[in-house]
Coordinates of C-alpha atoms and ligand atoms in Angstrom, one line a residue:
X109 CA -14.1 16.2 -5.4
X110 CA -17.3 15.2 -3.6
X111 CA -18.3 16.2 -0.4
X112 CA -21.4 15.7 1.4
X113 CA -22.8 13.8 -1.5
X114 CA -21.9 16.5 -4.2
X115 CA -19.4 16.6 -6.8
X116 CA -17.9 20.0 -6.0
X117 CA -14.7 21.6 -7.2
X118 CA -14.4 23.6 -3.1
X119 CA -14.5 26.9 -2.0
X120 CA -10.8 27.8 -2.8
X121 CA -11.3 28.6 -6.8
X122 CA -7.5 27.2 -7.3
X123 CA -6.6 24.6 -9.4
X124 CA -3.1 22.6 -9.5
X125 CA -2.0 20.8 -12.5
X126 CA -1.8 16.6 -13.2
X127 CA 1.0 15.8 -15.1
X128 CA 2.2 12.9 -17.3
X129 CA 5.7 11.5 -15.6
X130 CA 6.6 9.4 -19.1
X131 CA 6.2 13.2 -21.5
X132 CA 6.1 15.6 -18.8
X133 CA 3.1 17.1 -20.7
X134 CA 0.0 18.8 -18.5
X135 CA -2.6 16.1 -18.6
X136 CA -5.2 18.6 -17.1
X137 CA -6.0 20.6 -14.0
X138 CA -8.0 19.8 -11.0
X139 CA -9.6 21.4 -8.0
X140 CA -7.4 22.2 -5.6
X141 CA -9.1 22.2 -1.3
X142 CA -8.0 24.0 1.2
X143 CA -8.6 23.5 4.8
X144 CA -12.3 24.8 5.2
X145 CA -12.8 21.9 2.4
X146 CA -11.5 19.5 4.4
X147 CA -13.5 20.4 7.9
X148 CA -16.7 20.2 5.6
X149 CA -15.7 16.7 5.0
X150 CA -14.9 16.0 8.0
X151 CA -18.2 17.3 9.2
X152 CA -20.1 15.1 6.9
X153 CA -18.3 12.2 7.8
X154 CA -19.3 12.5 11.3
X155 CA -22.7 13.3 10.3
X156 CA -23.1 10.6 8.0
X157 CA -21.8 8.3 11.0
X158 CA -23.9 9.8 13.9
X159 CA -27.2 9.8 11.9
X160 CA -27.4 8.0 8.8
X161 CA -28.0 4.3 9.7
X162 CA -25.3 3.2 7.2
X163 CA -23.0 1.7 10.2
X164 CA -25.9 -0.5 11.4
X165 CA -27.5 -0.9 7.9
X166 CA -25.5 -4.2 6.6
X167 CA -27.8 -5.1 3.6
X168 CA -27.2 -1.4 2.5
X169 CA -23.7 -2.0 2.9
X170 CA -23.8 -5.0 0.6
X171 CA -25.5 -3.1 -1.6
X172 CA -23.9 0.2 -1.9
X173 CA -20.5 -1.9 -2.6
X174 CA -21.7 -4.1 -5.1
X175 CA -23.2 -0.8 -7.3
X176 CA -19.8 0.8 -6.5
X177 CA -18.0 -2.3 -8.4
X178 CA -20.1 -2.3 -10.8
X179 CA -19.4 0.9 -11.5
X180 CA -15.9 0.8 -11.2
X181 CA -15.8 -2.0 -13.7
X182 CA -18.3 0.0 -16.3
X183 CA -15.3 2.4 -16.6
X184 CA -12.7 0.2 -16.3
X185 CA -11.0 1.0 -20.0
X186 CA -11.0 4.8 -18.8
X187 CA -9.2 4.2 -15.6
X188 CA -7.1 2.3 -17.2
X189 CA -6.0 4.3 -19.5
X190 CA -6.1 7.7 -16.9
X191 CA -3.8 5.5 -14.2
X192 CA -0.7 4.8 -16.8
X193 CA -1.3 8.4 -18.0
X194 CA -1.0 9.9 -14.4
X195 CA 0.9 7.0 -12.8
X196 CA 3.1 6.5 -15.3
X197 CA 2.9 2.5 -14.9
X198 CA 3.2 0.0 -17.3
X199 CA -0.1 -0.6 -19.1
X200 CA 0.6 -4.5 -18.7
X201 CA 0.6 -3.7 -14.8
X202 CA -3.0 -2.8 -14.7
X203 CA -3.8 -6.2 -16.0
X204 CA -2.6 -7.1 -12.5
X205 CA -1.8 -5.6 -8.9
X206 CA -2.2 -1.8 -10.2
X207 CA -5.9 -2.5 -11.5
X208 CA -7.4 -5.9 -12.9
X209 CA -6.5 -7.7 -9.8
X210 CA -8.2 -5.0 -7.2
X211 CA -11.2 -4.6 -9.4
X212 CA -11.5 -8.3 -9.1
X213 CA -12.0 -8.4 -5.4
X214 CA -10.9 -5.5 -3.0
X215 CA -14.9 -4.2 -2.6
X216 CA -16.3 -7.6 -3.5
X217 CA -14.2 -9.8 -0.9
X218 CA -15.2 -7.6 2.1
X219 CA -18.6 -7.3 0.6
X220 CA -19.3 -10.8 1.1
X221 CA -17.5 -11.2 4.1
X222 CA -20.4 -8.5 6.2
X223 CA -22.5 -11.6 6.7
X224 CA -19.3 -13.8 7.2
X225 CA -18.0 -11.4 10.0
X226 CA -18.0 -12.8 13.8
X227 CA -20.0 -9.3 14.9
X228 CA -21.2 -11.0 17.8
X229 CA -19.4 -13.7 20.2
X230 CA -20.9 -15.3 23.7
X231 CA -19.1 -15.5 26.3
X232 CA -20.0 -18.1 28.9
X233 CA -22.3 -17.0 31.4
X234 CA -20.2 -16.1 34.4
X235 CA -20.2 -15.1 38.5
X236 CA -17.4 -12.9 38.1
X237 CA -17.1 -11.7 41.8
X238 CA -18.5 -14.5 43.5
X239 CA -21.3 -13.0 44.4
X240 CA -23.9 -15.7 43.3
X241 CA -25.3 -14.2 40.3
X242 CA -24.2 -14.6 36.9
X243 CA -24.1 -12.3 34.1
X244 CA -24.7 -13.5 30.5
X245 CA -21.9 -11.7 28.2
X246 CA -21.2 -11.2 24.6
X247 CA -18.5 -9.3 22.9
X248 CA -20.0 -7.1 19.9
X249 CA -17.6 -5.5 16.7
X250 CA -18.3 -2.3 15.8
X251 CA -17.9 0.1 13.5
X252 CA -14.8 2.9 14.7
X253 CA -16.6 5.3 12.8
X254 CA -14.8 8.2 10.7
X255 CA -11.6 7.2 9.1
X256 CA -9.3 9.8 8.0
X257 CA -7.7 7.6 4.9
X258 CA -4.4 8.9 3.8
X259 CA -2.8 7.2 0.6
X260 CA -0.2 7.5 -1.6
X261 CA 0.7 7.3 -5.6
X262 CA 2.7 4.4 -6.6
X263 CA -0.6 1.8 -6.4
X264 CA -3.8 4.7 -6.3
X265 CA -6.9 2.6 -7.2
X266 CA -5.4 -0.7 -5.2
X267 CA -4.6 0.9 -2.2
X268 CA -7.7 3.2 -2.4
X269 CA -10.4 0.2 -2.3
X270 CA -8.3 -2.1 -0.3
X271 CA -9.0 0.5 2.2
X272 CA -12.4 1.7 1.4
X273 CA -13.6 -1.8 0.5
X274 CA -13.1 -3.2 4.3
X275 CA -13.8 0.3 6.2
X276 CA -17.3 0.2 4.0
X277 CA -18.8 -3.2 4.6
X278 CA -17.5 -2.8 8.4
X279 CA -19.8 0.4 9.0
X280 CA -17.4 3.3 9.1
X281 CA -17.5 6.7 7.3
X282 CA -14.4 8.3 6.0
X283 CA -12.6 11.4 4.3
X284 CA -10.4 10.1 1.7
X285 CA -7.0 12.2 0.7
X286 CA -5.7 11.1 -2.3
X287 CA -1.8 11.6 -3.4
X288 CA -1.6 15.2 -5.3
X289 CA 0.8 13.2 -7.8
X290 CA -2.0 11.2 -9.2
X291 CA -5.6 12.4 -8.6
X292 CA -7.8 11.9 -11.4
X293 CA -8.4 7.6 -10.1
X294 CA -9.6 9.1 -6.8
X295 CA -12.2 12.2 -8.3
X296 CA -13.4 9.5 -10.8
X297 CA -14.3 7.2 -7.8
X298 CA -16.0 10.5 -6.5
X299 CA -17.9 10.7 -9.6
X300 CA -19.3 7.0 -9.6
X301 CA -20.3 6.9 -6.2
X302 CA -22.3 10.6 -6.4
X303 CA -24.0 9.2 -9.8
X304 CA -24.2 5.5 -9.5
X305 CA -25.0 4.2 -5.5
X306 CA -27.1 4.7 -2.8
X307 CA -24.1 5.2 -0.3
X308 CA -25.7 8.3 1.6
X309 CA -24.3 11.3 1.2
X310 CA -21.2 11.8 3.5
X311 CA -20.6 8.2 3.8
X312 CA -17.3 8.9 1.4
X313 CA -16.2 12.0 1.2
X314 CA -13.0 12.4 -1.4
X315 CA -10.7 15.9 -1.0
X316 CA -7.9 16.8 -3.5
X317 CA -5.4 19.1 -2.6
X318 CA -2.0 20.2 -3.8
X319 CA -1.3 21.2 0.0
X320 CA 0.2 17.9 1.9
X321 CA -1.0 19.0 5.2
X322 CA -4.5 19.1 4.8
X323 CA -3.7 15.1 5.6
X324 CA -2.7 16.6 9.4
X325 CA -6.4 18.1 9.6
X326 CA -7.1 14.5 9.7
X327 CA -4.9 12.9 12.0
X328 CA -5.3 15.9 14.1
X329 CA -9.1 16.3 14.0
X330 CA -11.0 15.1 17.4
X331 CA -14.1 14.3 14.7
X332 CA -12.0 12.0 12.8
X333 CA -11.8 8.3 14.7
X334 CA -9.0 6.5 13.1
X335 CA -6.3 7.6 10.6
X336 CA -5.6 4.4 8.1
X337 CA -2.3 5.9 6.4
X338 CA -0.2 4.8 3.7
X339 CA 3.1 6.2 2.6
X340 CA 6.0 6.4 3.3
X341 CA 7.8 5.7 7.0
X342 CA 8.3 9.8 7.7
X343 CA 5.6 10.4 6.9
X344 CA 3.9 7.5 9.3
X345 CA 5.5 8.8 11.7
X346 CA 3.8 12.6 11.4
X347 CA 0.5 11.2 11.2
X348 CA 1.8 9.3 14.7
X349 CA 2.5 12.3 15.9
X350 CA -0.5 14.3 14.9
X351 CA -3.3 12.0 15.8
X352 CA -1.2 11.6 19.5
X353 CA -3.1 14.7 20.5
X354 CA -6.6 13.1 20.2
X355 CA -5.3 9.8 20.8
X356 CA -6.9 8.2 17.5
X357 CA -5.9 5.0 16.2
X358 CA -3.2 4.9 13.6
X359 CA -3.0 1.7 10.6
X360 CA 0.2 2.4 9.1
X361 CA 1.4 0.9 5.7
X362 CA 4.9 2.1 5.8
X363 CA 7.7 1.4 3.3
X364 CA 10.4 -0.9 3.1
X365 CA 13.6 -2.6 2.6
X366 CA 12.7 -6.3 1.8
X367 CA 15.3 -8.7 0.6
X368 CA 15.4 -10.8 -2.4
X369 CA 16.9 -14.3 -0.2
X370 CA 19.0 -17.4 -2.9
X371 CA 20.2 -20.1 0.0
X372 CA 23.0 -21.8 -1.3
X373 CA 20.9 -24.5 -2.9
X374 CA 19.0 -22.4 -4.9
X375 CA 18.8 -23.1 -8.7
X376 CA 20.4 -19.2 -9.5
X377 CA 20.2 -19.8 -13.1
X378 CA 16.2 -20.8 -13.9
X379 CA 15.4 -18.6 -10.5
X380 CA 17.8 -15.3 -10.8
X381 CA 15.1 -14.0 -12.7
X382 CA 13.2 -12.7 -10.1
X383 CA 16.0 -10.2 -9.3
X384 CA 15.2 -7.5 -11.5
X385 CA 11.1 -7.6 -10.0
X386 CA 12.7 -4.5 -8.5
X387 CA 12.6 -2.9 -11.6
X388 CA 9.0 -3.3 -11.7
X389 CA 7.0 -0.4 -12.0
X390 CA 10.1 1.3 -11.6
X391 CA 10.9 0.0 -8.7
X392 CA 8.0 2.4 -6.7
X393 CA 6.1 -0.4 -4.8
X394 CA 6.5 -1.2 -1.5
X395 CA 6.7 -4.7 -1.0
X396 CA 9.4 -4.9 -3.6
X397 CA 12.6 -6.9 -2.7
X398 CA 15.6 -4.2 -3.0
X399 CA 17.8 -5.8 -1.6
X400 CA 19.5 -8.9 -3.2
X401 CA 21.2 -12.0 -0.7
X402 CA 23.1 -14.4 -1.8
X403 CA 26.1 -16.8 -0.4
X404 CA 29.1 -14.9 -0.7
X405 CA 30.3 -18.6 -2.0
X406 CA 28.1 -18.2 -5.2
X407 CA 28.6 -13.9 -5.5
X408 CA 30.1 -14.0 -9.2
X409 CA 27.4 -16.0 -10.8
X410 CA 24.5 -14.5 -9.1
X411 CA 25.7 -11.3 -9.9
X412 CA 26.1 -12.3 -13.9
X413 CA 22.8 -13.7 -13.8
X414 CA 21.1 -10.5 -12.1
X415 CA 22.7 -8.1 -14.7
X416 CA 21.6 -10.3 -17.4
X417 CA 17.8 -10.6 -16.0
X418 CA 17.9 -7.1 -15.3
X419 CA 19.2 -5.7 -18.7
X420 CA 16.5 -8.0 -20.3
X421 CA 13.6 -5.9 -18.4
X422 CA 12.3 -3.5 -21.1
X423 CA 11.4 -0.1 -20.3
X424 CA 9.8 3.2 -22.1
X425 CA 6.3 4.5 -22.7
X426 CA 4.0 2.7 -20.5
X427 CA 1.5 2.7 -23.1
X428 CA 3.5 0.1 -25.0
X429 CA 2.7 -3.3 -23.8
X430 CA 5.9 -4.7 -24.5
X431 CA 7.2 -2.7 -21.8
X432 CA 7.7 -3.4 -17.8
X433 CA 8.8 -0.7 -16.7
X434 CA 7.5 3.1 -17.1
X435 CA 8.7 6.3 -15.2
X436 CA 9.2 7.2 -11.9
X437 CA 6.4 9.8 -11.2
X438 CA 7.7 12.9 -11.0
X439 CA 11.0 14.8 -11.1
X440 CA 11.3 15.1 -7.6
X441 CA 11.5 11.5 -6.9
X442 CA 13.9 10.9 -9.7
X443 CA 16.2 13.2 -8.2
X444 CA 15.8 10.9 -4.8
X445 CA 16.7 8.1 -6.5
X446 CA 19.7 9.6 -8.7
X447 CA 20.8 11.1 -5.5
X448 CA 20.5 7.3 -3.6
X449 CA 23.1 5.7 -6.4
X450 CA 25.3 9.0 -5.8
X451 CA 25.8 8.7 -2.6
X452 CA 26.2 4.7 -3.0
X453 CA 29.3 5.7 -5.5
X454 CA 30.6 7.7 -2.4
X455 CA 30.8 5.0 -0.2
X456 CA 32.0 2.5 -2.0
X457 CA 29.3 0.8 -3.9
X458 CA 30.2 -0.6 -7.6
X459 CA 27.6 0.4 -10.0
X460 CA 27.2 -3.4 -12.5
X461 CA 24.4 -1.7 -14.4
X462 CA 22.5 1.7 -15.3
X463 CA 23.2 4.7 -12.7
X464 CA 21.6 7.2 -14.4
X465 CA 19.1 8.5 -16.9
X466 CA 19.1 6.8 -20.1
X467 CA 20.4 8.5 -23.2
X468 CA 17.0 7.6 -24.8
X469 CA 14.9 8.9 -23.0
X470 CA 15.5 12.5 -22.3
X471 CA 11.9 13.2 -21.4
X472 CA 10.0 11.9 -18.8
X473 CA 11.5 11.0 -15.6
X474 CA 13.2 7.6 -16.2
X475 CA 16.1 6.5 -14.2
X476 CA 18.4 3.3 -15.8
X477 CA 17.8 -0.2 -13.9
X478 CA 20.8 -0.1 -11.8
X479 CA 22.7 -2.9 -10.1
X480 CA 24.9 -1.6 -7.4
X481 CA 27.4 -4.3 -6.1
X482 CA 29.9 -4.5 -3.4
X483 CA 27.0 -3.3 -0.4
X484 CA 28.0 -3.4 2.9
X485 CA 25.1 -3.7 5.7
X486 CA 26.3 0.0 7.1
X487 CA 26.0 2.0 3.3
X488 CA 22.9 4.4 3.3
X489 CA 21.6 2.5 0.0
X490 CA 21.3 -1.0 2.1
X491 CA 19.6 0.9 4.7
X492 CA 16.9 3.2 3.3
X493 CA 14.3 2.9 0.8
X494 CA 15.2 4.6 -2.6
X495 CA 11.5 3.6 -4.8
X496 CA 13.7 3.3 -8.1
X497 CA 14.8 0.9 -10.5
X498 CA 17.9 0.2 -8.0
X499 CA 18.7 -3.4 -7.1
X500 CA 21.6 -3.9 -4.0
X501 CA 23.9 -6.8 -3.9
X502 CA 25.0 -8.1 -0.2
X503 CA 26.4 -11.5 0.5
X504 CA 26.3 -14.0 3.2
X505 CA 28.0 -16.8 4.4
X506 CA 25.2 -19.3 5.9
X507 CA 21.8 -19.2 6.8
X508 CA 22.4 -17.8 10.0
X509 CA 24.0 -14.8 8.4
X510 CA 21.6 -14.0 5.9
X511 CA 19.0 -14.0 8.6
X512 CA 21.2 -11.6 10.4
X513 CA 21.5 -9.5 7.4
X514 CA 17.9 -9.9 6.3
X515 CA 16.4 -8.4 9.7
X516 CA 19.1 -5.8 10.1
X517 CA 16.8 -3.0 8.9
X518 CA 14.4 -0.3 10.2
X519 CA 12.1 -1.6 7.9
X520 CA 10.1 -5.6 7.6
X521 CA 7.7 -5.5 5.3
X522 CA 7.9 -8.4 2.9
X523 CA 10.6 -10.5 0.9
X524 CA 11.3 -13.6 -1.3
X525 CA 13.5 -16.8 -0.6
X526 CA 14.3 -19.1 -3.1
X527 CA 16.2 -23.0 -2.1
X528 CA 16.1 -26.1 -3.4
X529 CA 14.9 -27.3 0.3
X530 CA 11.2 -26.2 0.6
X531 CA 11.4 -26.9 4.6
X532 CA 14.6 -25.1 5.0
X533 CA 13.3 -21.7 3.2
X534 CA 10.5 -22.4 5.4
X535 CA 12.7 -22.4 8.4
X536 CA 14.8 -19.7 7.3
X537 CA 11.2 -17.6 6.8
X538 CA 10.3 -18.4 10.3
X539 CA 13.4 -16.5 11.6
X540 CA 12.5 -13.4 9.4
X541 CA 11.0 -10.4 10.8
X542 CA 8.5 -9.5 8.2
X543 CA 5.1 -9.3 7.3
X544 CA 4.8 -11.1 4.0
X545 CA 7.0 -13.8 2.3
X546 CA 7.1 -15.4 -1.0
X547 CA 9.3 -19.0 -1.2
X548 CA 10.2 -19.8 -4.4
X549 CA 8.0 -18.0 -6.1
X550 CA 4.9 -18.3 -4.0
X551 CA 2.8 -15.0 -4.4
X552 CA 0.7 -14.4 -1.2
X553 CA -1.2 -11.2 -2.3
X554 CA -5.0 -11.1 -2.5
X555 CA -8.3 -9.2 -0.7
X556 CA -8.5 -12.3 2.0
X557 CA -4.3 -12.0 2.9
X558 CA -3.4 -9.8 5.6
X559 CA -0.7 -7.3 4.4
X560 CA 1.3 -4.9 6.7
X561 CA 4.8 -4.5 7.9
X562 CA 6.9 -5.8 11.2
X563 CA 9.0 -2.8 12.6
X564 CA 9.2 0.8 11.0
X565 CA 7.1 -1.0 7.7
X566 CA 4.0 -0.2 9.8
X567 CA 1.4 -0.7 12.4
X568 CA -2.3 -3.4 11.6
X569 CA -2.8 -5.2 8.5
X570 CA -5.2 -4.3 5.7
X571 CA -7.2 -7.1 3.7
X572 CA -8.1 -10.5 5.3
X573 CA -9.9 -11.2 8.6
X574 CA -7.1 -9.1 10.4
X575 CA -7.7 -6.1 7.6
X576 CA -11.6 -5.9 8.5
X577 CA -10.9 -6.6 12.6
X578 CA -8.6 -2.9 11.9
X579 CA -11.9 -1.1 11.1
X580 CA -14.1 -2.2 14.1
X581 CA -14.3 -1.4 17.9
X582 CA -14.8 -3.6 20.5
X583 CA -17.5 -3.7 23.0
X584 CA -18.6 -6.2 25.9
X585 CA -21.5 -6.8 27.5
X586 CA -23.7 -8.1 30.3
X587 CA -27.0 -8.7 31.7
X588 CA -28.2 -10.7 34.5
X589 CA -28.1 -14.2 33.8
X590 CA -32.0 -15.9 33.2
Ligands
NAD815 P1 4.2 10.2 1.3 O1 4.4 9.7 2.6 O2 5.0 11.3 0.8 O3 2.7 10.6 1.0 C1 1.6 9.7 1.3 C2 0.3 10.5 1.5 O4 0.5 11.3 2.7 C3 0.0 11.5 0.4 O5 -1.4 11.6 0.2 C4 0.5 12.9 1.0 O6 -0.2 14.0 0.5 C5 0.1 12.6 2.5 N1 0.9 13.5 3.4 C6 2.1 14.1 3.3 N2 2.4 14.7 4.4 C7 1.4 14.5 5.3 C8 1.3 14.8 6.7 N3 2.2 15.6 7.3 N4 0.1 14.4 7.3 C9 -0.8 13.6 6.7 N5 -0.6 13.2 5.4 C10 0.5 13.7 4.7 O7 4.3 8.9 0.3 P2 4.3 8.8 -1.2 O8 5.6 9.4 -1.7 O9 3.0 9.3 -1.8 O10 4.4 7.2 -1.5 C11 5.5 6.4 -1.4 C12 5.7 5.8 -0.1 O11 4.6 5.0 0.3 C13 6.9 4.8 0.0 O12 7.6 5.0 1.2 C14 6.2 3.5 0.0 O13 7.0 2.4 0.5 C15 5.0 3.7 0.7 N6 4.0 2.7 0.4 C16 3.7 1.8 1.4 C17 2.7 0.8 1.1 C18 2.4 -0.2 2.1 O14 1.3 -0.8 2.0 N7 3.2 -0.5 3.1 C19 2.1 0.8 -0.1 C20 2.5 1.8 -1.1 C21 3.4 2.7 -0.8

């Protein structure tokens, strides 16, 4: 891990093991912190914020995150081929989202956006009280200072620099906790920024631990400025609750329950492709639409055209190109998800496709693509996120309904609506309480698009003008007009 500027293995001497999710085998072992580990991070974090210069240095900045890039991109191959190993994610995925697409421009979007950046606004001069003088006034952004950055395993390196790219170029420090699941993408990014930038020492500070609460050291710490979190929603909602204490800041990506939207003009059979997206990297990312709609008036062929897209997705080793779909990543989470289409066969649901674990694959921790039919807006598996290979069917009757059913969820994070009528999908996505949308096949993601959830999918945005506003303070002020 690095702390303070050196690559260090802590002060605990334990080590926990990284596994492979598509053979189960022990890829290796890394160093395992404890909680003394974590308040020397911390420590240097603050340090590194109070008196390095880095959050008033912008040209350093600039710098610092263009030799990180280059860096990452020098060892692209590796981290390639060390994120399917740990991730278990289809190789042909890190051509996109999981790598290629945030090596492209997660660091070097903000990067060029720190001379972009309104810092400084002016107000107009103004005799507030009355009083006959007037006070010129500007509003300056500021750095918040240490972030405690929380992230999870599904997406590592995309969700890592999407976070670290904008906190960087706007000034802050941070400690960075990395997912026990998949650690080697985040000790790597350790290694290249000790051996290959300036960022001073402290600036980043990257602590790996097999023990999930040293995260609540940094919601809880009163050095620690801001927690940007993402995971899932319980354990958003800890974080919440931890950093209440020092009244921090919290930037929650959360999960969620997005719908996969066909209006009754839709084209299902060129479009009902899209359905089995939630198969996916097996089905583990966020934003993925789990939850199919479509007019009840239309169920039987929509339903034949979902099985059919969904038994065409290919799935096994991740190393193999020719597959889209991988593992989930570890046992635990299979058993979620096996337990998820259980408890849909209690109450009612009819399993179309898959169920369980397939015959072929008795290693690794693959779970079937699985259509589950007959959902009913009440049923646990229309409710609550499963992250699996698991697609639900509900039906509606008009556009008013399928709004009703799309925002009755906890969650409103993204989703996807496909019609003939460009201006009535557009309508329909007005009415939706989410914070992304794709119609008909428009892909919104990239570093300059804010991304974040409505409801229980989160709190602030990360990427875009709205991602690098999360990472600053505000300050106003005055002097005596001349
Ligand atoms: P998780 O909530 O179990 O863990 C996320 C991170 O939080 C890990 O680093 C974990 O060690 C840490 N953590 C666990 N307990 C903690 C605590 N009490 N205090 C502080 N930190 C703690 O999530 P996961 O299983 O790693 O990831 C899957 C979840 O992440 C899904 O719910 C998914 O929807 C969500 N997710 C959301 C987004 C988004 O941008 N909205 C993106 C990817 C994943």
């Amino acid at each position: 891990m690095l702390i303070d500027g050196v690559l260090t293995e802590g002060t605990t001497g334990a080590s926990f093991d990284n596994i492979d999710p598509a053979t189960e085998a022990v890829l290796g072992s890394v160093a395992d912190a404890g909680h003394a580990d974590m308040a020397a991070a911390i420590a240097a974090a603050r340090t590194a914020f109070d008196h390095s210069g880095w959050a008033n240095d912008r040209d350093l900045r600039k710098a610092c995150l263009q030799q990180l890039q280059d860096a990452l991109v020098a060892e692209q191959e590796e981290l390639r081929s060390e994120l399917v190993a740990e991730v278990g994610c289809p190789v042909l995925s890190t051509y996109g989202p999981q790598l290629d697409a945030p090596l492209r421009e997660a660091l070097v979007w903000p990067a060029a956006m720190i001379d972009e950046f309104p810092w400084r606004r002016s107000l107009c001069p103004k005799d507030a009280f009355g009083m006959g003088s007037e006070s010129e006034r500007e509003v300056w952004k500021e750095p918040v200072g240490v972030v405690g950055t929380i992230t999870p395993w599904n997406f590592p390196v995309e969700i890592i620099l999407n976070k670290l790219g904008p906190l960087l170029a706007m000034g802050n420090t941070c400690v960075l906790k990395p997912a026990p699941d998949t650690p080697w993408n985040a000790t790597r990014l350790g290694r290249l920024i000790a051996e290959h930038t300036d960022i001073p020492a402290g600036v980043v500070n990257i602590v790996v631990s097999s023990d999930h609460e040293l995260g609540e050291d940094l919601s809880s710490s009163a050095d620690v400025d801001m927690v940007a979190f993402t995971g899932s929603t319980a354990t958003g909602r800890k974080v919440m609750t931890a950093a209440a204490g020092t009244l921090k800041p919290v930037f929650l990506e959360l999960g969620g329950k997005s719908v996969n939207l066909f209006l009754d003009d839709a084209d299902l059979a060129t479009q009902m492709g899209s359905a089995a997206g939630v198969c996916f990297h097996a089905g583990q990312g966020c934003a993925i639409p789990t939850r199919l709609l479509v007019p009840a008036s239309r169920y039987d062929e929509a339903l034949e055209l979902a099985v059919e897209a969904m038994k065409r997705w290919a799935f096994g080793d991740p190393t193999d190109p020719a597959n889209l779909m991988g593992p989930l990543v570890s046992a635990r989470q299979r058993e979620r998800v096996l337990g998820y289409i259980e408890t849909a066969r209690q109450e009612g649901g009819r399993i179309v496709l898959g169920g369980g674990i397939p015959a072929e694959f008795p290693t690794g921790y693959f779970v079937e693509p699985t259509l589950i039919a007959d959902v009913t807006g009440d049923m646990t598996v229309a409710r609550e996120e499963i992250f699996g290979p698991v697609l639900v069917v509900q039906t509606f009757v008009d556009d008013d309904d399928a709004v009703r059913i799309a925002n009755d969820s906890d969650y409103g994070l993204s989703g996807m609506i496909t019609s003939g009528d460009l201006e009535r999908a557009k309508s329909v996505a007005r009415r939706i309480r989410t914070g992304t949308l794709g119609i008909n096949g428009g892909i919104w993601y990239g570093a300059d698009a804010p991304f974040g959830g409505y409801k229980q999918s989160g709190i602030g945005r990360q990427c875009g003008i709205e991602g690098l506003e999360m990472f600053t303070e505000t300050k106003t002020v005055a002097w005596p007009a001349s």
